[in-house]
Structure formats: C-alpha cells, structure tokens
Amino acid sequence: MTKKIGFIGLGRMGLPMSYNLMKAGFNLTVHNRSQPKVMEIAAAGAVAATSTADITQQCDIVLACLPDIVTAEEVLLGPNGVMANARPGQIIVDHSTVGISTSKACAEAAEAKDAMFLDAPISGGSERAENATLVIMAGGPKAAFDAAATVFDAMGGTVRHTGPTGTGTTVKLVNQLLVGVHTLAAAEAMLMGAKAGADPALVYELVSSGWGQSFMLDRNSSVMLEQTYEDARAPVRTILKDLGLIQELARSIETPTPAGDVAYKVFFQAAEAGFADLDMPGVLRLLEQEAGVEVKRKA
C-alpha cells in the first residue's frame, strides 16, 4: 500500500520540500497556519488538511518543519497536536531546529502511542530546499529512518541516520554553532578591512581564495557588499535562537563554547538594537555603528 505523507509547515523551507515530495510521486497532505500557501500547493495536487489532528489521523508519515520552539512544541506536543493524535506504527518527523529536551519529549510522547519519532533537522537554506539537496540528519529508531529513507531522499542530497534520539538535533546545533561564529567572524573581518581603507570587494575576493575562506563568508559577503539585509533568508533572531540552544546544550554536558558565547552576546545585542529581522550578516550593522564606517561595494 502506498504510504500517505503529511507535511506541516509550509514556510521558506517547508513549501519547496513539499513540492519535491510531490515531484517524487508521494501522496501528500499538507497543513499550515497561513492558508494561501496551502491553497497554492493544493492547486498543484496536494490534499489540504483541516487541522493538525486531521493530517495526523490521515497520514502514515507526518513531517513537520516549523519556525520556532514554541510553535514546534504546540504543533507536536499540544493537546490537539500530532502526538495527541498519533497511532501505533506511525512515523513522526521533526525537521525544525529545536533543543534536545524538545526532541526527547517528542520521542517519549510518540513511544507512549506506540509510534516512532525522528529528530531530523535540515541544513542548506531555501536554495537547497528547492533543488532537493538538503542535508538531513536524523536521530531516533533505525527502523523509522529506514522506513522514511525514500521520503528523505526526495528532499535531501546528504541524508544520514545519526544515532539515537537527540543526535540529529545535536548535529544540527553543531552546524549552527559554526554558522553563528563564522558569520560574526566574516562580519568582523570585512569591517576591519573597510575601516583600514581596503576595498571590501577586493578583501572578499582575496580572502575567499586563501586560508580564510569559509562558506559563511561566501554566503554573507554579497549581502554585506550590496547591503541587501532586508531579504532575510535566515534572520538574526533565528541565529540568536539557535545560539541560545547551543548554550543550553553546552551547559548540560559541561562543554566550553567560548566563541559561541561571544557570538550569542553580539547577536543578542544586534537583536536588541533593532536588527533582529535582518538577514544574519545584519549583525554587522551593530559593529558598523561602533566603528563609524559601513561595509559596502564601492561605486
């Protein structure tokens, strides 16, 4: 029998992921708080569910990709949420970036219903969500991962089972630690070059060809040079949330993260200064105020 797949959360990542599931031929049912996106993908062939309970009761595998911890816990663990309506043998997957405690609570709630849960966060941004080359790191029962593998393969280019519950979330937080630290480092470096009188575009060209090259420098340099911060593919507030989860994990396992702690402090200050909704290299706006100079492409 063909498995029915449910997808909750049609945001910047979830909508293209859902389209890729349809392209792969899956029987897809969707649910989202914003109905225009539901209507859009329903017009392309998806089934529109009326509620979280409805989509959970209809589908064999339920995937969720949600914007923050509060929403994830409400949708997955709330009184009318996924776990409350889960069935024996069902597979429930959370693609959101949350904390270890949330992932473990979801796994326990699924187990109580004889269902299986995978914490399977994603990395790669909306571009890789669109072309189905996401990195998917899944923690939880191997049997659940094997059963959902073809679903993951329709959305990701690098798909791995990371181990028991919580390990998918752990790997994602490791990734986000590097994202936050490297984004701040790239902003510092570009600012220092500009303040010292170097052409920022030339700084980027040369550094990106040397040992100082990083993916986050590549990703963020054009935003800084063109000052296109308003197109927030990954807002400052989102990175701040992730850095907070990293601090929580680091404290729980008594592991020092000095660079991560500094990154959290600066991103927090940037958010407090009014830059929370800018794209993540928008943390530079805070540093520019202190330096009295802007990083931008020369005319």
mmCIF file of N, CA and C in Angstrom, residues 76-77 83 91-94 98-112 115-121 137-145 160-173 249 253:
data_model
loop_
_atom_site.group_PDB
_atom_site.id
_atom_site.type_symbol
_atom_site.label_atom_id
_atom_site.label_comp_id
_atom_site.label_asym_id
_atom_site.label_seq_id
_atom_site.Cartn_x
_atom_site.Cartn_y
_atom_site.Cartn_z
ATOM 1 N N LEU A 76 3.471 19.775 17.848
ATOM 2 C CA LEU A 76 3.822 18.378 18.090
ATOM 3 C C LEU A 76 3.306 17.855 19.426
ATOM 4 N N LEU A 77 3.383 18.689 20.479
ATOM 5 C CA LEU A 77 3.091 18.218 21.829
ATOM 6 C C LEU A 77 1.824 18.802 22.439
ATOM 7 N N MET A 83 1.242 14.424 18.501
ATOM 8 C CA MET A 83 1.405 13.290 19.413
ATOM 9 C C MET A 83 0.078 12.872 20.038
ATOM 10 N N ILE A 91 5.049 7.092 11.862
ATOM 11 C CA ILE A 91 6.373 7.729 11.962
ATOM 12 C C ILE A 91 6.176 9.239 11.941
ATOM 13 N N ILE A 92 6.725 9.902 12.942
ATOM 14 C CA ILE A 92 6.603 11.352 13.069
ATOM 15 C C ILE A 92 8.003 11.946 13.023
ATOM 16 N N VAL A 93 8.175 12.958 12.180
ATOM 17 C CA VAL A 93 9.497 13.533 11.933
ATOM 18 C C VAL A 93 9.455 15.038 12.177
ATOM 19 N N ASP A 94 10.419 15.531 12.939
ATOM 20 C CA ASP A 94 10.534 16.975 13.144
ATOM 21 C C ASP A 94 11.777 17.484 12.433
ATOM 22 N N VAL A 98 15.297 22.680 17.108
ATOM 23 C CA VAL A 98 14.828 22.846 18.479
ATOM 24 C C VAL A 98 15.923 22.370 19.430
ATOM 25 N N GLY A 99 15.618 22.325 20.719
ATOM 26 C CA GLY A 99 16.580 21.834 21.696
ATOM 27 C C GLY A 99 16.462 20.335 21.921
ATOM 28 N N ILE A 100 17.466 19.779 22.576
ATOM 29 C CA ILE A 100 17.474 18.343 22.875
ATOM 30 C C ILE A 100 16.264 17.962 23.716
ATOM 31 N N SER A 101 15.897 18.811 24.684
ATOM 32 C CA SER A 101 14.783 18.484 25.560
ATOM 33 C C SER A 101 13.476 18.353 24.782
ATOM 34 N N THR A 102 13.279 19.196 23.782
ATOM 35 C CA THR A 102 12.075 19.119 22.963
ATOM 36 C C THR A 102 12.066 17.826 22.151
ATOM 37 N N SER A 103 13.193 17.482 21.556
ATOM 38 C CA SER A 103 13.275 16.249 20.762
ATOM 39 C C SER A 103 13.004 15.024 21.622
ATOM 40 N N LYS A 104 13.561 15.005 22.830
ATOM 41 C CA LYS A 104 13.357 13.848 23.708
ATOM 42 C C LYS A 104 11.912 13.770 24.191
ATOM 43 N N ALA A 105 11.295 14.928 24.448
ATOM 44 C CA ALA A 105 9.887 14.929 24.856
ATOM 45 C C ALA A 105 9.002 14.388 23.741
ATOM 46 N N CYS A 106 9.320 14.750 22.504
ATOM 47 C CA CYS A 106 8.561 14.248 21.356
ATOM 48 C C CYS A 106 8.725 12.734 21.219
ATOM 49 N N ALA A 107 9.949 12.257 21.403
ATOM 50 C CA ALA A 107 10.199 10.815 21.286
ATOM 51 C C ALA A 107 9.436 10.042 22.352
ATOM 52 N N GLU A 108 9.425 10.558 23.576
ATOM 53 C CA GLU A 108 8.702 9.892 24.661
ATOM 54 C C GLU A 108 7.200 9.887 24.400
ATOM 55 N N ALA A 109 6.673 11.009 23.895
ATOM 56 C CA ALA A 109 5.242 11.088 23.608
ATOM 57 C C ALA A 109 4.858 10.143 22.476
ATOM 58 N N ALA A 110 5.711 10.020 21.468
ATOM 59 C CA ALA A 110 5.440 9.097 20.360
ATOM 60 C C ALA A 110 5.474 7.654 20.849
ATOM 61 N N GLU A 111 6.468 7.352 21.667
ATOM 62 C CA GLU A 111 6.601 5.980 22.183
ATOM 63 C C GLU A 111 5.379 5.574 23.004
ATOM 64 N N ALA A 112 4.817 6.543 23.742
ATOM 65 C CA ALA A 112 3.623 6.257 24.547
ATOM 66 C C ALA A 112 2.430 5.875 23.688
ATOM 67 N N ALA A 115 4.093 4.863 18.494
ATOM 68 C CA ALA A 115 4.568 5.455 17.243
ATOM 69 C C ALA A 115 6.079 5.651 17.353
ATOM 70 N N MET A 116 6.716 6.092 16.275
ATOM 71 C CA MET A 116 8.163 6.325 16.275
ATOM 72 C C MET A 116 8.448 7.769 15.870
ATOM 73 N N PHE A 117 9.455 8.359 16.510
ATOM 74 C CA PHE A 117 9.800 9.763 16.267
ATOM 75 C C PHE A 117 11.248 9.887 15.814
ATOM 76 N N LEU A 118 11.468 10.769 14.841
ATOM 77 C CA LEU A 118 12.814 11.100 14.378
ATOM 78 C C LEU A 118 13.043 12.601 14.510
ATOM 79 N N ASP A 119 14.104 12.993 15.214
ATOM 80 C CA ASP A 119 14.526 14.393 15.154
ATOM 81 C C ASP A 119 15.463 14.495 13.957
ATOM 82 N N ALA A 120 14.989 15.185 12.926
ATOM 83 C CA ALA A 120 15.699 15.197 11.637
ATOM 84 C C ALA A 120 15.828 16.610 11.099
ATOM 85 N N PRO A 121 16.568 17.478 11.806
ATOM 86 C CA PRO A 121 16.743 18.848 11.305
ATOM 87 C C PRO A 121 17.464 18.871 9.964
ATOM 88 N N MET A 137 19.798 15.250 8.882
ATOM 89 C CA MET A 137 20.473 14.485 9.935
ATOM 90 C C MET A 137 19.417 13.952 10.889
ATOM 91 N N ALA A 138 19.218 12.652 10.905
ATOM 92 C CA ALA A 138 18.074 12.071 11.614
ATOM 93 C C ALA A 138 18.491 11.199 12.782
ATOM 94 N N GLY A 139 18.001 11.549 13.973
ATOM 95 C CA GLY A 139 18.215 10.739 15.159
ATOM 96 C C GLY A 139 16.939 10.025 15.553
ATOM 97 N N GLY A 140 17.069 8.819 16.092
ATOM 98 C CA GLY A 140 15.895 8.061 16.508
ATOM 99 C C GLY A 140 15.999 6.616 16.062
ATOM 100 N N PRO A 141 14.900 5.874 16.146
ATOM 101 C CA PRO A 141 14.943 4.450 15.790
ATOM 102 C C PRO A 141 15.388 4.208 14.346
ATOM 103 N N LYS A 142 16.314 3.276 14.185
ATOM 104 C CA LYS A 142 16.809 2.963 12.833
ATOM 105 C C LYS A 142 15.675 2.442 11.949
ATOM 106 N N ALA A 143 14.744 1.707 12.538
ATOM 107 C CA ALA A 143 13.623 1.184 11.756
ATOM 108 C C ALA A 143 12.793 2.318 11.174
ATOM 109 N N ALA A 144 12.617 3.383 11.951
ATOM 110 C CA ALA A 144 11.866 4.542 11.459
ATOM 111 C C ALA A 144 12.623 5.237 10.345
ATOM 112 N N PHE A 145 13.934 5.387 10.518
ATOM 113 C CA PHE A 145 14.760 6.024 9.480
ATOM 114 C C PHE A 145 14.695 5.225 8.181
ATOM 115 N N ARG A 160 21.537 11.169 6.476
ATOM 116 C CA ARG A 160 22.230 10.237 7.356
ATOM 117 C C ARG A 160 21.419 9.957 8.616
ATOM 118 N N HIS A 161 21.493 8.693 9.075
ATOM 119 C CA HIS A 161 20.989 8.348 10.398
ATOM 120 C C HIS A 161 22.124 8.605 11.380
ATOM 121 N N THR A 162 21.898 9.477 12.353
ATOM 122 C CA THR A 162 22.979 9.921 13.245
ATOM 123 C C THR A 162 23.085 9.124 14.525
ATOM 124 N N GLY A 163 22.062 8.290 14.825
ATOM 125 C CA GLY A 163 22.081 7.519 16.058
ATOM 126 C C GLY A 163 20.771 7.664 16.816
ATOM 127 N N PRO A 164 20.800 7.512 18.137
ATOM 128 C CA PRO A 164 19.569 7.544 18.929
ATOM 129 C C PRO A 164 18.940 8.932 19.004
ATOM 130 N N THR A 165 17.776 8.983 19.609
ATOM 131 C CA THR A 165 17.031 10.230 19.761
ATOM 132 C C THR A 165 17.919 11.355 20.290
ATOM 133 N N GLY A 166 17.822 12.513 19.645
ATOM 134 C CA GLY A 166 18.580 13.694 20.069
ATOM 135 C C GLY A 166 19.853 13.927 19.295
ATOM 136 N N THR A 167 20.359 12.903 18.616
ATOM 137 C CA THR A 167 21.637 13.074 17.917
ATOM 138 C C THR A 167 21.469 13.885 16.642
ATOM 139 N N GLY A 168 20.306 13.798 15.999
ATOM 140 C CA GLY A 168 20.063 14.657 14.839
ATOM 141 C C GLY A 168 20.067 16.115 15.250
ATOM 142 N N THR A 169 19.367 16.419 16.340
ATOM 143 C CA THR A 169 19.349 17.780 16.870
ATOM 144 C C THR A 169 20.741 18.231 17.289
ATOM 145 N N THR A 170 21.503 17.331 17.898
ATOM 146 C CA THR A 170 22.871 17.671 18.313
ATOM 147 C C THR A 170 23.728 18.071 17.120
ATOM 148 N N VAL A 171 23.677 17.279 16.047
ATOM 149 C CA VAL A 171 24.492 17.587 14.864
ATOM 150 C C VAL A 171 24.067 18.928 14.271
ATOM 151 N N LYS A 172 22.757 19.202 14.247
ATOM 152 C CA LYS A 172 22.291 20.488 13.716
ATOM 153 C C LYS A 172 22.806 21.643 14.566
ATOM 154 N N LEU A 173 22.828 21.483 15.878
ATOM 155 C CA LEU A 173 23.322 22.567 16.732
ATOM 156 C C LEU A 173 24.825 22.765 16.563
ATOM 157 N N LEU A 249 22.681 23.380 25.490
ATOM 158 C CA LEU A 249 23.296 22.060 25.327
ATOM 159 C C LEU A 249 24.689 22.028 25.950
ATOM 160 N N ILE A 253 26.053 19.507 29.140
ATOM 161 C CA ILE A 253 27.101 18.482 29.025
ATOM 162 C C ILE A 253 28.456 19.009 29.497
#
